[in-house]
mmCIF file of C-alpha atoms and ligand atoms in Angstrom:
data_model
loop_
_atom_site.group_PDB
_atom_site.id
_atom_site.type_symbol
_atom_site.label_atom_id
_atom_site.label_comp_id
_atom_site.label_asym_id
_atom_site.label_seq_id
_atom_site.Cartn_x
_atom_site.Cartn_y
_atom_site.Cartn_z
ATOM 1 C CA MET E 27 18.143 4.171 -3.147
ATOM 2 C CA GLY E 28 15.762 2.748 -5.747
ATOM 3 C CA LYS E 29 15.495 3.586 -9.387
ATOM 4 C CA VAL E 30 15.149 7.323 -10.023
ATOM 5 C CA LYS E 31 11.762 8.041 -11.559
ATOM 6 C CA LEU E 32 10.993 10.210 -14.572
ATOM 7 C CA ALA E 33 7.837 12.331 -14.533
ATOM 8 C CA PRO E 34 7.398 14.170 -17.842
ATOM 9 C CA SER E 35 5.326 17.330 -17.289
ATOM 10 C CA ILE E 36 2.739 17.966 -19.988
ATOM 11 C CA LEU E 37 2.653 21.716 -19.278
ATOM 12 C CA ASN E 38 4.578 22.411 -22.470
ATOM 13 C CA ALA E 39 3.011 19.686 -24.570
ATOM 14 C CA ASP E 40 1.136 20.479 -27.774
ATOM 15 C CA PHE E 41 -2.396 20.403 -26.363
ATOM 16 C CA SER E 42 -3.930 19.859 -29.770
ATOM 17 C CA GLN E 43 -2.009 16.552 -29.831
ATOM 18 C CA LEU E 44 -1.995 15.733 -26.141
ATOM 19 C CA GLY E 45 -3.120 12.116 -26.385
ATOM 20 C CA ALA E 46 -0.704 11.317 -29.194
ATOM 21 C CA GLN E 47 2.204 12.978 -27.389
ATOM 22 C CA ILE E 48 1.545 11.083 -24.169
ATOM 23 C CA ARG E 49 1.420 7.821 -26.113
ATOM 24 C CA GLU E 50 4.778 8.692 -27.675
ATOM 25 C CA ILE E 51 6.612 9.247 -24.417
ATOM 26 C CA GLN E 52 4.803 6.986 -21.974
ATOM 27 C CA LYS E 53 7.105 4.003 -22.240
ATOM 28 C CA TYR E 54 9.931 6.124 -20.809
ATOM 29 C CA ALA E 55 7.824 7.590 -17.999
ATOM 30 C CA ASP E 56 7.215 6.369 -14.452
ATOM 31 C CA LEU E 57 4.666 9.107 -13.820
ATOM 32 C CA ILE E 58 2.940 11.793 -15.871
ATOM 33 C CA HIS E 59 3.152 15.180 -14.137
ATOM 34 C CA LEU E 60 0.102 17.441 -14.490
ATOM 35 C CA ASP E 61 0.359 21.070 -13.385
ATOM 36 C CA ILE E 62 -2.941 22.540 -12.227
ATOM 37 C CA MET E 63 -2.808 26.354 -12.104
ATOM 38 C CA ASP E 64 -5.685 28.617 -11.139
ATOM 39 C CA GLY E 65 -4.540 32.079 -12.256
ATOM 40 C CA ASN E 66 -4.535 33.213 -8.605
ATOM 41 C CA PHE E 67 -2.029 31.208 -6.646
ATOM 42 C CA VAL E 68 0.226 31.472 -9.693
ATOM 43 C CA PRO E 69 -0.042 33.894 -12.611
ATOM 44 C CA ASN E 70 -1.075 31.278 -15.156
ATOM 45 C CA ILE E 71 -4.070 29.068 -15.899
ATOM 46 C CA THR E 72 -3.741 25.536 -17.195
ATOM 47 C CA PHE E 73 -6.421 22.858 -17.015
ATOM 48 C CA GLY E 74 -8.702 21.178 -14.522
ATOM 49 C CA PRO E 75 -10.072 17.791 -13.502
ATOM 50 C CA LEU E 76 -11.609 17.021 -16.898
ATOM 51 C CA VAL E 77 -8.178 16.965 -18.495
ATOM 52 C CA VAL E 78 -6.826 14.813 -15.663
ATOM 53 C CA GLU E 79 -9.671 12.403 -16.339
ATOM 54 C CA ALA E 80 -8.997 12.426 -20.081
ATOM 55 C CA VAL E 81 -5.295 11.703 -19.572
ATOM 56 C CA LYS E 82 -6.165 8.926 -17.130
ATOM 57 C CA SER E 83 -8.340 7.302 -19.789
ATOM 58 C CA ILE E 84 -5.525 6.985 -22.313
ATOM 59 C CA THR E 85 -2.542 5.852 -20.247
ATOM 60 C CA GLU E 86 -1.640 3.278 -17.629
ATOM 61 C CA VAL E 87 1.192 5.469 -16.346
ATOM 62 C CA PRO E 88 0.343 6.794 -12.860
ATOM 63 C CA LEU E 89 -0.595 10.461 -12.686
ATOM 64 C CA ASP E 90 1.350 12.907 -10.519
ATOM 65 C CA VAL E 91 -0.947 15.897 -10.010
ATOM 66 C CA HIS E 92 0.665 19.143 -8.813
ATOM 67 C CA LEU E 93 -1.900 21.640 -7.549
ATOM 68 C CA MET E 94 -0.846 25.279 -7.783
ATOM 69 C CA ILE E 95 -4.229 26.547 -6.652
ATOM 70 C CA TYR E 96 -5.780 28.249 -3.676
ATOM 71 C CA ASN E 97 -8.210 26.313 -1.563
ATOM 72 C CA PRO E 98 -7.030 22.708 -1.943
ATOM 73 C CA PRO E 99 -9.638 21.538 0.644
ATOM 74 C CA GLU E 100 -12.364 22.348 -1.856
ATOM 75 C CA TRP E 101 -10.687 20.522 -4.733
ATOM 76 C CA ILE E 102 -8.862 17.578 -3.283
ATOM 77 C CA ASP E 103 -11.680 15.042 -3.735
ATOM 78 C CA THR E 104 -12.332 16.144 -7.300
ATOM 79 C CA PHE E 105 -8.731 15.774 -8.423
ATOM 80 C CA CYS E 106 -8.265 12.484 -6.579
ATOM 81 C CA ASN E 107 -11.422 11.103 -8.152
ATOM 82 C CA ALA E 108 -10.373 12.393 -11.574
ATOM 83 C CA GLY E 109 -7.502 9.913 -11.535
ATOM 84 C CA ALA E 110 -4.555 11.272 -9.550
ATOM 85 C CA ASP E 111 -2.289 8.529 -8.231
ATOM 86 C CA ARG E 112 -0.275 11.058 -6.304
ATOM 87 C CA ILE E 113 -1.125 14.637 -5.540
ATOM 88 C CA SER E 114 0.771 17.593 -4.113
ATOM 89 C CA PHE E 115 -0.189 21.117 -3.140
ATOM 90 C CA HIS E 116 1.486 24.162 -1.630
ATOM 91 C CA PRO E 117 1.027 24.527 2.140
ATOM 92 C CA GLN E 118 0.812 28.336 1.987
ATOM 93 C CA ALA E 119 -2.249 28.003 -0.280
ATOM 94 C CA CYS E 120 -4.146 25.986 2.272
ATOM 95 C CA SER E 121 -5.853 26.619 5.608
ATOM 96 C CA ASP E 122 -5.935 22.983 6.698
ATOM 97 C CA VAL E 123 -2.947 21.151 5.314
ATOM 98 C CA GLU E 124 -3.344 18.121 7.506
ATOM 99 C CA SER E 125 -6.919 17.357 6.552
ATOM 100 C CA VAL E 126 -6.146 17.665 2.825
ATOM 101 C CA LEU E 127 -3.274 15.204 3.195
ATOM 102 C CA ARG E 128 -5.518 12.818 5.114
ATOM 103 C CA THR E 129 -8.303 13.114 2.541
ATOM 104 C CA ALA E 130 -5.940 12.213 -0.310
ATOM 105 C CA LYS E 131 -4.622 9.216 1.592
ATOM 106 C CA SER E 132 -8.110 8.062 2.504
ATOM 107 C CA LEU E 133 -8.902 8.024 -1.230
ATOM 108 C CA GLY E 134 -5.864 5.845 -1.874
ATOM 109 C CA VAL E 135 -3.811 8.675 -3.393
ATOM 110 C CA ALA E 136 -0.205 9.338 -2.316
ATOM 111 C CA ALA E 137 0.018 12.757 -0.677
ATOM 112 C CA GLY E 138 2.767 15.344 -0.973
ATOM 113 C CA LEU E 139 3.575 18.967 -0.302
ATOM 114 C CA ALA E 140 5.313 21.224 -2.794
ATOM 115 C CA LEU E 141 7.885 23.726 -1.626
ATOM 116 C CA SER E 142 8.223 26.984 -3.549
ATOM 117 C CA PRO E 143 11.653 28.639 -3.465
ATOM 118 C CA GLU E 144 10.532 31.355 -1.021
ATOM 119 C CA ILE E 145 9.155 28.926 1.585
ATOM 120 C CA PRO E 146 11.722 27.647 4.126
ATOM 121 C CA HIS E 147 12.104 23.866 4.030
ATOM 122 C CA PHE E 148 11.502 23.528 7.789
ATOM 123 C CA GLU E 149 7.891 24.588 7.259
ATOM 124 C CA LEU E 150 7.290 21.030 6.105
ATOM 125 C CA LYS E 151 8.442 19.532 9.409
ATOM 126 C CA PRO E 152 5.043 19.394 11.141
ATOM 127 C CA TYR E 153 3.638 17.384 8.222
ATOM 128 C CA LEU E 154 6.486 15.034 7.427
ATOM 129 C CA HIS E 155 4.848 12.098 9.204
ATOM 130 C CA LEU E 156 1.897 12.411 6.793
ATOM 131 C CA LEU E 157 3.852 12.842 3.583
ATOM 132 C CA ASP E 158 4.478 10.209 0.958
ATOM 133 C CA PHE E 159 6.624 12.656 -0.990
ATOM 134 C CA VAL E 160 7.867 16.231 -1.183
ATOM 135 C CA VAL E 161 8.166 18.311 -4.346
ATOM 136 C CA ILE E 162 11.099 20.694 -4.250
ATOM 137 C CA MET E 163 10.471 23.470 -6.738
ATOM 138 C CA THR E 164 13.662 24.438 -8.530
ATOM 139 C CA VAL E 165 11.866 27.340 -10.267
ATOM 140 C CA TYR E 166 9.163 29.745 -9.133
ATOM 141 C CA PRO E 167 5.903 27.961 -9.924
ATOM 142 C CA GLY E 168 3.784 29.206 -12.815
ATOM 143 C CA PHE E 169 5.562 28.449 -16.061
ATOM 144 C CA GLY E 170 7.555 25.802 -17.847
ATOM 145 C CA GLY E 171 10.842 26.528 -19.550
ATOM 146 C CA GLN E 172 12.481 28.444 -16.702
ATOM 147 C CA LYS E 173 16.068 28.035 -15.545
ATOM 148 C CA LEU E 174 16.751 25.696 -12.630
ATOM 149 C CA ILE E 175 17.799 27.528 -9.436
ATOM 150 C CA PRO E 176 20.763 25.389 -8.285
ATOM 151 C CA GLU E 177 20.625 26.635 -4.675
ATOM 152 C CA MET E 178 17.322 24.787 -4.268
ATOM 153 C CA LEU E 179 18.987 21.426 -4.753
ATOM 154 C CA ASN E 180 20.408 21.475 -1.209
ATOM 155 C CA ARG E 181 16.857 21.189 -0.008
ATOM 156 C CA VAL E 182 16.680 17.569 -1.107
ATOM 157 C CA GLY E 183 19.205 16.569 1.562
ATOM 158 C CA ALA E 184 17.762 19.021 4.073
ATOM 159 C CA VAL E 185 14.259 17.568 3.814
ATOM 160 C CA LYS E 186 15.556 14.001 3.915
ATOM 161 C CA ARG E 187 17.600 14.823 7.036
ATOM 162 C CA ASP E 188 14.603 16.456 8.716
ATOM 163 C CA ALA E 189 12.656 13.292 7.994
ATOM 164 C CA SER E 190 15.334 10.904 9.198
ATOM 165 C CA GLU E 191 15.680 12.862 12.477
ATOM 166 C CA LEU E 192 12.052 11.935 13.039
ATOM 167 C CA GLY E 193 12.689 8.323 12.085
ATOM 168 C CA LEU E 194 10.920 8.842 8.753
ATOM 169 C CA GLU E 195 11.800 8.465 5.110
ATOM 170 C CA VAL E 196 10.397 10.740 2.467
ATOM 171 C CA GLU E 197 10.608 10.570 -1.289
ATOM 172 C CA VAL E 198 11.754 13.787 -2.940
ATOM 173 C CA GLU E 199 10.803 15.044 -6.391
ATOM 174 C CA ILE E 200 12.580 17.888 -8.188
ATOM 175 C CA ASP E 201 10.389 20.142 -10.322
ATOM 176 C CA GLY E 202 11.492 22.884 -12.673
ATOM 177 C CA GLY E 203 14.217 23.538 -15.210
ATOM 178 C CA VAL E 204 15.588 19.995 -15.332
ATOM 179 C CA LYS E 205 17.251 18.970 -18.603
ATOM 180 C CA THR E 206 19.962 16.588 -19.760
ATOM 181 C CA GLU E 207 22.659 19.201 -19.100
ATOM 182 C CA ASN E 208 21.841 19.576 -15.409
ATOM 183 C CA LEU E 209 20.307 16.203 -14.676
ATOM 184 C CA ASN E 210 23.459 15.072 -12.897
ATOM 185 C CA LEU E 211 23.182 17.919 -10.400
ATOM 186 C CA ALA E 212 19.655 16.830 -9.535
ATOM 187 C CA LEU E 213 20.741 13.218 -9.216
ATOM 188 C CA GLU E 214 23.757 14.028 -7.078
ATOM 189 C CA ALA E 215 21.444 16.004 -4.810
ATOM 190 C CA GLY E 216 19.741 12.683 -4.047
ATOM 191 C CA CYS E 217 16.294 13.134 -5.544
ATOM 192 C CA ASP E 218 14.037 10.158 -6.197
ATOM 193 C CA THR E 219 11.984 11.654 -9.029
ATOM 194 C CA VAL E 220 12.684 14.271 -11.667
ATOM 195 C CA VAL E 221 9.992 16.256 -13.433
ATOM 196 C CA VAL E 222 10.991 17.221 -16.964
ATOM 197 C CA GLY E 223 8.726 19.454 -19.038
ATOM 198 C CA SER E 224 9.947 21.693 -21.834
ATOM 199 C CA SER E 225 13.167 19.798 -22.304
ATOM 200 C CA ILE E 226 11.047 16.881 -23.557
ATOM 201 C CA PHE E 227 8.005 18.587 -25.072
ATOM 202 C CA HIS E 228 9.868 21.384 -26.827
ATOM 203 C CA SER E 229 12.169 18.910 -28.529
ATOM 204 C CA GLU E 230 11.862 18.083 -32.178
ATOM 205 C CA ASP E 231 11.573 14.400 -31.291
ATOM 206 C CA ILE E 232 9.835 14.122 -27.926
ATOM 207 C CA ALA E 233 10.167 10.333 -27.674
ATOM 208 C CA GLU E 234 13.908 10.540 -28.281
ATOM 209 C CA ALA E 235 14.259 13.338 -25.705
ATOM 210 C CA ALA E 236 12.387 11.270 -23.113
ATOM 211 C CA ARG E 237 14.430 8.183 -23.974
ATOM 212 C CA GLU E 238 17.712 10.057 -23.516
ATOM 213 C CA ILE E 239 16.700 11.160 -20.044
ATOM 214 C CA ARG E 240 15.504 7.657 -19.197
ATOM 215 C CA VAL E 241 18.902 6.256 -20.216
ATOM 216 C CA ILE E 242 20.776 8.712 -17.992
ATOM 217 C CA LEU E 243 18.504 7.954 -15.038
ATOM 218 C CA ASP E 244 18.812 4.198 -15.475
ATOM 219 C CA LYS E 245 22.589 4.371 -15.759
ATOM 220 C CA TYR E 246 22.775 6.467 -12.640
ATOM 221 C CA SER E 247 20.429 4.150 -10.727
ATOM 222 C CA ALA E 248 22.402 1.069 -11.806
ATOM 223 C CA ASN E 249 25.684 2.604 -10.640
ATOM 224 C CA GLN E 250 24.141 3.600 -7.341
ATOM 225 C CA ASN E 251 23.075 0.021 -6.737
ATOM 226 C CA ARG E 252 26.473 -1.366 -7.663
ATOM 227 C CA THR E 253 28.109 1.002 -5.187
ATOM 228 C CA LEU E 254 25.549 0.143 -2.539
ATOM 229 C CA PHE E 255 26.192 -3.575 -2.840
ATOM 230 C CA GLY E 256 29.919 -3.262 -3.225
ATOM 231 C CA GLU E 257 29.908 -4.764 -6.690
ATOM 232 C CA VAL E 258 31.943 -2.127 -8.452
ATOM 233 C CA PRO E 259 34.612 -3.995 -10.432
ATOM 234 C CA GLY E 260 37.803 -4.132 -8.435
ATOM 235 C CA SER E 261 36.202 -3.132 -5.170
ATOM 236 C CA VAL E 262 36.667 -5.186 -2.042
ATOM 237 C CA VAL E 263 33.405 -6.805 -1.039
HETATM 238 C C1 DX5 N 322 6.254 24.905 -12.921
HETATM 239 C C2 DX5 N 322 5.699 23.504 -12.997
HETATM 240 C C3 DX5 N 322 6.658 22.486 -13.531
HETATM 241 C C4 DX5 N 322 6.954 22.668 -15.014
HETATM 242 C C5 DX5 N 322 8.256 22.029 -15.351
HETATM 243 O O1 DX5 N 322 5.349 25.719 -12.275
HETATM 244 O O2 DX5 N 322 5.318 23.071 -11.706
HETATM 245 O O3 DX5 N 322 6.139 21.177 -13.319
HETATM 246 O O4 DX5 N 322 5.957 22.053 -15.798
HETATM 247 O O5 DX5 N 322 8.570 22.385 -16.664
HETATM 248 P P1 DX5 N 322 10.088 22.634 -17.114
HETATM 249 O O6 DX5 N 322 10.748 21.302 -17.059
HETATM 250 O O7 DX5 N 322 9.961 23.199 -18.474
HETATM 251 O O8 DX5 N 322 10.689 23.606 -16.119
HETATM 252 ZN ZN1 ZN N 323 4.858 20.899 -11.433
#
């Protein structure tokens, strides 16, 4: 397992200071997570492609765009061209999942599907061969600052097993309610990326909050590697 990635979600950032806040936290981030909500698929409205483009113009950190909108086929090109480096959407919001995934890939953007708590994980099976990553929602999509639903964490292993049965590997991202106090649960579940929103952006010192999470992730990743290569002090190699 490689280094676990941190994707701060700007959903709970101070939008009057968005550029400054991104600059403050970016050195701790592997990805910036942008939640696109349309007020229909989820009961909240956030921002659209112009904001994605604006964020792209001020940071080198790759953008992880999470579409919580109906009709992804109509929007996929726009969001990819606005600067997404990876993009996910919800299969139940889409009439032609496969062609949206193929469009993203053809534009050089990593493609993923996001799994809301009420959607069974096996619904992803027909698409696994096309997926660069899967987003496991650990809250009901729509708002930041909710409590992580621990039962959802089993889905990380379930999706990875489904993939490996097909001879595939898939990266898994956890999204919703992650904070320092429960980060270990997410890591033990085997995820590759954690999205962290309010726990960073509602902190007094957002850079320090991001740094703390980065430190925990790096420690965990380093230990994983030591175990993998049998280099734990005292262990028989
Ligand atoms: C929820 C969003 C999440 C959210 C995470 O619908 O998809 O990405 O921003 O925020 P926290 O970490 O506050 O749950
Ligand atoms: Zn999200």
